Short mmCIF file of C-alpha atoms in Angstrom, two decimals:
data_model
loop_
_atom_site.label_atom_id
_atom_site.label_comp_id
_atom_site.label_asym_id
_atom_site.label_seq_id
_atom_site.Cartn_x
_atom_site.Cartn_y
_atom_site.Cartn_z
CA MET A 560 0.00 0.00 0.00
CA ASP A 561 1.50 3.28 -1.14
CA VAL A 562 0.24 6.47 0.48
CA THR A 563 0.92 10.15 0.01
CA ILE A 564 1.11 12.23 3.19
CA ILE A 565 -0.23 15.75 2.83
CA PRO A 566 1.30 18.03 5.48
CA ASN A 567 -1.19 18.75 8.25
CA LYS A 568 -0.66 19.34 11.97
CA LEU A 569 -1.29 16.33 14.22
CA GLN A 570 -3.29 17.08 17.35
CA GLY A 571 -5.69 15.33 19.67
CA THR A 572 -5.56 12.39 22.07
CA VAL A 573 -4.04 8.98 21.46
CA THR A 574 -3.41 5.84 23.51
CA PRO A 575 -0.49 3.80 22.13
CA PRO A 576 -1.03 0.07 21.56
CA SER A 577 -0.13 -2.50 24.16
CA SER A 578 3.55 -3.23 24.56
CA LYS A 579 4.63 -5.92 22.14
CA SER A 580 7.69 -6.63 24.29
CA VAL A 581 5.60 -7.20 27.42
CA GLY A 582 2.97 -9.13 25.45
CA HIS A 583 5.45 -11.70 24.10
CA ARG A 584 6.77 -12.36 27.58
CA ALA A 585 3.37 -12.60 29.27
CA LEU A 586 2.10 -15.00 26.61
CA ILE A 587 5.07 -17.31 27.04
CA ALA A 588 4.92 -17.28 30.83
CA ALA A 589 1.17 -17.95 30.79
CA ALA A 590 1.59 -20.83 28.35
CA LEU A 591 4.26 -22.39 30.56
CA SER A 592 2.13 -22.14 33.70
CA GLY A 593 -0.11 -25.04 32.74
CA GLY A 594 -2.98 -23.30 34.49
CA PHE A 595 -5.55 -20.77 33.37
CA SER A 596 -4.29 -17.24 32.85
CA THR A 597 -6.03 -14.22 31.37
CA ILE A 598 -3.86 -11.81 29.38
CA SER A 599 -5.71 -8.52 28.89
CA ASN A 600 -4.86 -5.76 26.37
CA LEU A 601 -2.61 -8.13 24.42
CA GLY A 602 -3.08 -6.54 21.02
CA ASP A 603 -3.11 -8.23 17.65
CA SER A 604 0.11 -7.24 15.93
CA LYS A 605 1.65 -9.69 13.48
CA ASP A 606 4.50 -10.36 15.92
CA ILE A 607 2.10 -11.29 18.72
CA GLN A 608 0.16 -13.50 16.30
CA ALA A 609 3.43 -15.30 15.50
CA THR A 610 4.17 -15.97 19.16
CA ARG A 611 0.65 -17.30 19.78
CA SER A 612 0.90 -19.63 16.79
CA CYS A 613 4.35 -20.93 17.73
CA LEU A 614 3.36 -21.50 21.35
CA SER A 615 0.42 -23.57 20.14
CA ALA A 616 2.77 -25.68 18.03
CA LEU A 617 5.11 -26.15 21.00
CA LYS A 618 2.29 -27.17 23.33
CA THR A 619 0.67 -29.62 20.91
CA GLY A 620 3.60 -30.69 18.75
CA GLN A 621 1.57 -29.83 15.65
CA PRO A 622 2.24 -29.14 12.88
CA ALA A 623 5.22 -31.46 12.92
CA GLY A 624 8.11 -31.62 10.51
CA GLU A 625 11.04 -33.99 10.11
CA ASN A 626 11.76 -36.24 13.12
CA GLY A 627 8.37 -35.26 14.56
CA LEU A 628 9.70 -31.93 15.79
CA PRO A 629 7.20 -29.04 15.78
CA LEU A 630 7.31 -26.64 12.85
CA MET A 631 7.06 -22.98 13.88
CA ASP A 632 6.58 -20.01 11.56
CA CYS A 633 7.90 -16.94 13.40
CA GLY A 634 6.83 -14.48 10.72
CA GLU A 635 9.19 -11.52 11.02
CA SER A 636 9.44 -11.61 14.82
CA GLY A 637 12.95 -11.86 16.18
CA SER A 638 11.55 -12.07 19.71
CA THR A 639 9.41 -15.09 18.83
CA LEU A 640 12.32 -16.91 17.23
CA ARG A 641 14.96 -16.26 19.87
CA PHE A 642 12.66 -16.66 22.87
CA LEU A 643 11.34 -20.02 21.74
CA ILE A 644 14.50 -21.75 20.49
CA PRO A 645 15.66 -22.79 24.01
CA LEU A 646 12.09 -23.63 25.06
CA SER A 647 11.70 -25.96 22.08
CA LEU A 648 14.68 -27.95 23.37
CA VAL A 649 13.19 -28.18 26.86
CA LEU A 650 9.60 -28.93 25.85
CA ARG A 651 9.97 -30.94 22.62
CA GLY A 652 13.62 -31.85 22.24
CA GLY A 653 13.91 -29.23 19.51
CA GLY A 654 11.99 -27.79 16.61
CA HIS A 655 12.02 -26.39 13.10
CA PHE A 656 11.85 -22.59 12.80
CA THR A 657 11.10 -20.54 9.73
CA GLY A 658 10.19 -16.94 9.03
CA ARG A 659 9.82 -14.19 6.47
CA GLY A 660 11.56 -11.01 5.40
CA ARG A 661 15.06 -10.73 6.85
CA LEU A 662 14.27 -12.78 9.97
CA MET A 663 16.27 -15.88 9.10
CA GLU A 664 19.27 -13.70 8.17
CA ARG A 665 19.47 -12.22 11.65
CA PRO A 666 22.40 -13.55 13.70
CA GLN A 667 21.95 -16.61 15.93
CA GLY A 668 25.65 -17.01 16.70
CA PRO A 669 25.36 -16.77 20.50
CA TYR A 670 22.99 -19.76 20.54
CA PHE A 671 25.07 -21.70 18.03
CA SER A 672 28.23 -21.29 20.14
CA LEU A 673 26.34 -22.44 23.22
CA PHE A 674 24.86 -25.42 21.38
CA GLN A 675 28.32 -26.52 20.28
CA GLU A 676 29.45 -26.52 23.92
CA LYS A 677 26.41 -28.51 25.01
CA GLY A 678 26.30 -30.99 22.13
CA ILE A 679 23.01 -29.73 20.70
CA PHE A 680 22.42 -30.22 16.97
CA TYR A 681 21.60 -27.16 14.88
CA GLN A 682 21.34 -26.59 11.15
CA GLN A 683 20.10 -23.70 9.06
CA LYS A 684 19.16 -24.77 5.55
CA ASP A 685 16.82 -23.25 2.96
CA SER A 686 15.63 -20.60 5.45
CA VAL A 687 14.69 -23.25 8.02
CA LEU A 688 16.56 -23.49 11.34
CA THR A 689 16.46 -26.89 13.01
CA VAL A 690 17.60 -27.46 16.59
CA ARG A 691 17.56 -30.88 18.26
CA GLY A 692 18.83 -32.17 21.57
CA THR A 693 18.63 -31.58 25.31
CA LEU A 694 19.35 -28.32 27.08
CA SER A 695 21.27 -29.27 30.22
CA PRO A 696 21.63 -27.32 33.48
CA GLY A 697 24.82 -25.48 34.28
CA ARG A 698 26.73 -22.55 32.86
CA CYS A 699 25.60 -20.80 29.69
CA SER A 700 28.01 -18.19 28.35
CA LEU A 701 26.52 -15.48 26.15
CA PRO A 702 27.67 -12.10 24.83
CA GLY A 703 25.57 -9.21 26.10
CA ASP A 704 26.09 -6.92 23.13
CA VAL A 705 24.50 -8.89 20.26
CA SER A 706 20.89 -9.04 21.42
CA SER A 707 19.25 -9.28 24.83
CA GLN A 708 16.76 -11.68 23.22
CA PHE A 709 19.20 -14.58 23.64
CA ILE A 710 19.36 -13.91 27.37
CA THR A 711 15.58 -13.73 27.63
CA GLY A 712 15.18 -17.04 25.78
CA LEU A 713 17.40 -18.81 28.30
CA LEU A 714 15.77 -17.06 31.27
CA PHE A 715 12.45 -18.59 30.22
CA ALA A 716 13.89 -22.08 29.66
CA LEU A 717 16.38 -22.63 32.51
CA PRO A 718 13.85 -22.64 35.38
CA LEU A 719 12.25 -25.77 33.85
CA LEU A 720 15.45 -27.86 33.99
CA ASP A 721 16.12 -30.34 36.80
CA GLY A 722 19.24 -28.50 37.95
CA ASP A 723 20.40 -24.95 38.46
CA GLY A 724 21.52 -22.85 35.53
CA GLU A 725 23.62 -19.73 35.20
CA ILE A 726 23.83 -17.23 32.35
CA VAL A 727 27.29 -15.64 32.32
CA LEU A 728 27.76 -12.52 30.20
CA THR A 729 31.05 -12.39 28.32
CA THR A 730 30.56 -8.77 27.15
CA PRO A 731 28.66 -5.80 28.64
CA LEU A 732 24.88 -6.07 28.47
CA GLU A 733 23.13 -3.77 26.01
CA SER A 734 19.36 -3.20 25.90
CA ARG A 735 19.30 -3.89 29.64
CA GLY A 736 15.71 -2.64 29.82
CA TYR A 737 14.46 -5.65 27.87
CA VAL A 738 16.09 -8.07 30.31
CA ASP A 739 14.51 -6.11 33.18
CA LEU A 740 11.14 -6.60 31.47
CA THR A 741 11.76 -10.34 31.30
CA LEU A 742 12.75 -10.55 34.95
CA ASP A 743 9.67 -8.56 35.95
CA VAL A 744 7.34 -10.90 34.05
CA LEU A 745 9.11 -14.01 35.36
CA ARG A 746 8.71 -12.84 38.95
CA THR A 747 5.04 -12.06 38.34
CA PHE A 748 4.53 -15.67 37.20
CA GLY A 749 6.36 -17.12 40.21
CA ILE A 750 9.87 -17.67 38.83
CA ARG A 751 12.97 -16.81 40.87
CA VAL A 752 16.14 -15.45 39.26
CA GLU A 753 19.15 -14.19 41.22
CA GLU A 754 21.10 -11.35 39.63
CA ARG A 755 24.84 -11.42 40.13
CA ALA A 756 27.75 -9.45 38.72
CA ASP A 757 27.64 -10.12 34.97
CA ALA A 758 25.50 -13.21 35.53
CA PHE A 759 22.02 -14.52 36.27
CA HIS A 760 21.60 -17.57 38.54
CA VAL A 761 18.43 -19.55 37.78
CA PRO A 762 17.36 -22.27 40.22
CA GLY A 763 16.04 -25.38 38.48
CA SER A 764 12.86 -27.43 38.98
CA GLN A 765 10.67 -24.33 39.18
CA HIS A 766 7.04 -24.07 38.11
CA TYR A 767 5.34 -21.17 36.37
CA GLU A 768 2.19 -20.04 38.18
CA SER A 769 -0.94 -18.92 36.33
CA ARG A 770 -1.82 -15.24 36.61
CA ASP A 771 -4.23 -12.63 35.31
CA PHE A 772 -2.07 -10.06 33.57
CA THR A 773 -2.74 -6.75 31.83
CA VAL A 774 -0.26 -5.64 29.17
CA GLU A 775 0.63 -1.97 29.52
CA ALA A 776 0.91 0.56 26.69
CA ASP A 777 4.04 0.61 24.54
CA TRP A 778 6.63 3.33 25.07
CA SER A 779 8.39 2.36 21.82
CA GLN A 780 5.29 3.26 19.79
CA ALA A 781 4.49 6.29 21.95
CA ALA A 782 7.86 7.66 20.87
CA PHE A 783 6.50 8.44 17.40
CA TRP A 784 3.84 10.69 18.93
CA TYR A 785 6.59 12.35 20.98
CA ALA A 786 8.28 13.01 17.66
CA ALA A 787 5.05 14.53 16.33
CA ASN A 788 4.92 16.90 19.29
CA PHE A 789 8.57 17.80 18.83
CA ALA A 790 7.82 18.84 15.23
CA GLY A 791 4.97 21.10 16.34
CA GLY A 792 2.05 18.79 17.05
CA GLN A 793 -0.26 18.81 20.04
CA VAL A 794 -0.80 15.12 20.76
CA ASP A 795 -1.92 14.13 24.25
CA ILE A 796 -0.38 10.68 24.79
CA GLN A 797 -2.40 8.71 27.32
CA GLY A 798 -2.22 5.33 29.05
CA LEU A 799 1.54 5.15 29.63
CA ASN A 800 2.96 3.66 32.82
CA MET A 801 5.50 6.14 34.16
CA ASP A 802 6.92 3.41 36.43
CA SER A 803 7.27 0.94 33.56
CA LYS A 804 10.24 -1.41 33.26
CA GLN A 805 10.27 -0.67 29.53
CA GLY A 806 13.66 0.84 28.71
CA ASP A 807 12.17 2.93 25.93
CA LYS A 808 10.41 5.19 28.42
CA VAL A 809 13.72 7.08 28.29
CA ILE A 810 12.17 8.86 25.27
CA ALA A 811 10.53 11.26 27.75
CA LEU A 812 13.97 12.38 28.93
CA GLN A 813 15.55 12.37 25.48
CA TYR A 814 12.75 14.62 24.21
CA TRP A 815 13.92 17.37 26.55
CA GLN A 816 17.58 16.73 25.82
CA LEU A 817 16.90 17.36 22.13
CA ALA A 818 14.71 20.38 22.88
CA LYS A 819 17.79 22.31 24.03
CA PRO A 820 19.67 23.94 21.10
CA GLY A 821 23.23 22.99 20.31
CA GLU A 822 25.20 19.77 19.78
CA VAL A 823 23.86 16.63 21.47
CA GLU A 824 25.15 13.06 21.55
CA LEU A 825 22.84 10.21 22.54
CA ASP A 826 24.16 6.70 23.18
CA VAL A 827 21.37 4.45 21.87
CA SER A 828 22.92 1.09 22.81
CA GLN A 829 20.24 0.61 25.48
CA CYS A 830 17.32 1.82 23.34
CA PRO A 831 17.97 0.92 19.67
CA ASP A 832 14.27 0.90 18.72
CA LEU A 833 14.09 4.62 19.54
CA VAL A 834 16.49 5.60 16.78
CA PRO A 835 13.78 6.29 14.13
CA PRO A 836 11.72 8.68 16.30
CA LEU A 837 14.88 10.24 17.74
CA ALA A 838 16.18 10.80 14.22
CA ALA A 839 12.87 12.40 13.25
CA MET A 840 13.23 14.83 16.16
CA ALA A 841 16.88 15.50 15.39
CA ALA A 842 16.01 16.42 11.79
CA VAL A 843 13.93 19.42 12.93
CA ARG A 844 15.85 20.68 15.95
CA THR A 845 18.29 23.56 16.32
CA GLY A 846 21.69 21.91 16.35
CA THR A 847 23.54 18.74 15.40
CA THR A 848 22.64 15.37 16.89
CA HIS A 849 24.87 12.29 17.08
CA LEU A 850 23.10 8.94 17.65
CA THR A 851 25.92 6.55 18.59
CA HIS A 852 26.59 2.86 19.39
CA ALA A 853 23.87 1.75 16.99
CA ALA A 854 25.57 -0.99 14.95
CA ARG A 855 22.94 -3.58 15.91
CA LEU A 856 20.36 -1.63 13.93
CA ARG A 857 21.86 -2.99 10.72
CA MET A 858 20.28 -6.37 11.46
CA LYS A 859 16.69 -5.33 12.15
CA GLU A 860 13.75 -5.65 9.74
CA SER A 861 15.90 -3.50 7.48
CA ASP A 862 19.42 -2.12 7.78
CA ARG A 863 17.86 0.51 9.98
CA LEU A 864 20.82 2.88 10.06
CA SER A 865 20.78 3.00 6.28
CA THR A 866 16.99 3.13 5.88
CA VAL A 867 16.50 5.84 8.53
CA ALA A 868 19.11 7.95 6.76
CA ALA A 869 17.61 7.31 3.31
CA ALA A 870 14.05 8.07 4.46
CA LEU A 871 14.98 11.34 6.11
CA ARG A 872 17.14 12.42 3.18
CA ALA A 873 14.21 11.75 0.85
CA MET A 874 12.30 14.37 2.85
CA GLY A 875 15.19 16.83 2.75
CA ALA A 876 16.94 16.14 6.06
CA LEU A 877 20.69 16.51 6.44
CA VAL A 878 21.97 13.10 7.59
CA GLU A 879 25.41 11.48 7.69
CA GLU A 880 25.58 7.71 8.16
CA GLY A 881 28.49 6.16 10.03
CA ALA A 882 29.38 2.53 10.65
CA ASP A 883 27.49 2.54 13.95
CA SER A 884 26.02 6.03 14.10
CA LEU A 885 23.94 8.76 12.53
CA THR A 886 24.81 12.44 12.55
CA ILE A 887 21.86 14.70 11.82
CA HIS A 888 22.06 18.43 11.22
CA GLY A 889 18.72 19.90 12.18
CA ARG A 890 16.74 22.38 10.14
CA GLU A 891 13.63 24.34 11.02
CA ARG A 892 11.34 22.30 8.77
CA LEU A 893 11.82 19.47 6.29
CA PRO A 894 11.18 20.41 2.63
CA GLY A 895 9.38 17.13 1.86
CA GLY A 896 8.37 16.39 -1.71
CA GLY A 897 10.21 13.08 -2.02
CA THR A 898 9.42 9.37 -1.98
CA VAL A 899 10.27 7.10 0.97
CA ASP A 900 10.68 3.35 0.55
CA CYS A 901 9.55 1.89 3.89
CA CYS A 902 11.64 -1.24 3.15
CA ASN A 903 9.07 -3.47 4.91
CA ASP A 904 10.15 -1.90 8.20
CA HIS A 905 7.33 -0.76 10.48
CA ARG A 906 9.44 1.80 12.31
CA ILE A 907 10.62 3.43 9.08
CA ALA A 908 6.99 3.81 7.95
CA MET A 909 5.88 5.41 11.22
CA MET A 910 8.88 7.73 11.35
CA ALA A 911 8.28 8.84 7.77
CA ALA A 912 4.55 9.41 8.31
CA VAL A 913 5.05 11.61 11.36
CA SER A 914 7.90 13.55 9.76
CA ALA A 915 5.97 14.04 6.51
CA ALA A 916 2.97 15.44 8.39
CA PHE A 917 5.08 18.48 9.27
CA ALA A 918 7.04 18.82 6.01
CA GLN A 919 6.53 21.64 3.51
CA GLU A 920 5.47 19.42 0.59
CA PRO A 921 3.68 16.04 0.31
CA VAL A 922 5.72 12.86 0.73
CA LYS A 923 4.95 9.47 -0.82
CA LEU A 924 5.47 6.32 1.28
CA LEU A 925 5.95 2.98 -0.46
CA GLY A 926 4.77 -0.15 1.38
CA ALA A 927 3.08 1.70 4.23
CA GLU A 928 1.10 -1.37 5.32
CA CYS A 929 4.17 -2.74 7.15
CA VAL A 930 3.08 -0.90 10.33
CA ARG A 931 0.82 -3.93 10.99
CA LYS A 932 3.85 -5.79 12.30
CA SER A 933 3.71 -3.88 15.58
CA TYR A 934 1.03 -1.16 15.44
CA PRO A 935 -2.02 -2.32 13.42
CA GLU A 936 -4.03 0.78 14.38
CA PHE A 937 -1.31 3.29 13.48
CA TRP A 938 -2.99 4.64 10.37
CA ASN A 939 -6.36 4.88 12.12
CA HIS A 940 -4.72 6.89 14.89
CA PHE A 941 -2.83 9.03 12.37
CA ILE A 942 -6.09 10.00 10.64
CA GLN A 943 -7.91 10.56 13.94
CA LEU A 944 -5.17 13.04 14.91
CA GLY A 945 -5.74 15.01 11.72
CA GLY A 946 -3.21 13.31 9.47
CA GLU A 947 -3.99 13.31 5.77
CA ALA A 948 -2.94 10.27 3.75
CA HIS A 949 -4.11 9.74 0.17
CA GLY A 950 -4.29 6.15 -1.05
CA LEU A 951 -4.71 4.81 2.46
CA VAL A 952 -6.84 1.70 2.90
CA LEU A 953 -7.89 1.38 6.53
CA ARG A 954 -8.54 -2.00 8.14
#
């Protein structure tokens, strides 16, 4: 779906969707409890749909592929894939994983190194990853600077083993907020984890307890409405938990850091998903902004350093792309008038839409339907706030 954004001020009230990050974790914990849990405000993004489908396959063993192992289609959800790989070993002795887009190109090296140590079979062939074997208790060494998703996957699986496990970090932990989210959900569902220096000790033979759980609103998605306000909008963002464990709530602080004129450097290693809305703000501020320590963005749904830069340049922003950084020279208002390829990346589409709403000339977005991955109601909310998008087909 290609849409043309006609500049028009965004104003009104919006409640961001439920947190996809919290939703994945609550779904998994509830499924492992074996009891009856109610998950409220879960949302229906494509990523959440993938986790629900894969959990069903894990619980039932169907559909089954070669060797009777369950076959799980993770869609484009890196969380689904990496969270469930260790659980498949614990619950089913392994599984076959597939996906779409760039998902199966995303690195799995930390798991593969661990599997070699523990004698677990793995093979990636024709876009299907197969793992087979037994996850044993004991030490699990993982880097902390590739993706926190590997740590979360093991934190879900280790409590179910018949002996104690320990996750030892071999490099500093990035995206710490996502691990904090995992620990918070685990504790809610009755699981104990002891945090130590550069390690997590997980007692074995634990049991998940059923719970009623409400998924809070998503700070990652709220960040795009912060960007709208930064550009001159008047959007009242409601429903956010100010005491949330979500690391991306830091957007509220970063908003004011960028509001001050001059040169600003933001280390985004702990909040990589905020780079698109931060870049949108940086493009229309007084001063130069450096977004640093962002190399991991090259392995998202798109090469997100490259696609953020290309999208903003298409609207007339002044952006320099580094190996692990973006440098953005702000201007009072973006000229607009260009065409943005969303590159099947939901965060590129949302960034471009909000930026285009405040540009001087219309901007065309190619493949704007990709927002359904994480924010199915985005375009409805955009229109309700006064956004004007020609060619838009609402759900």
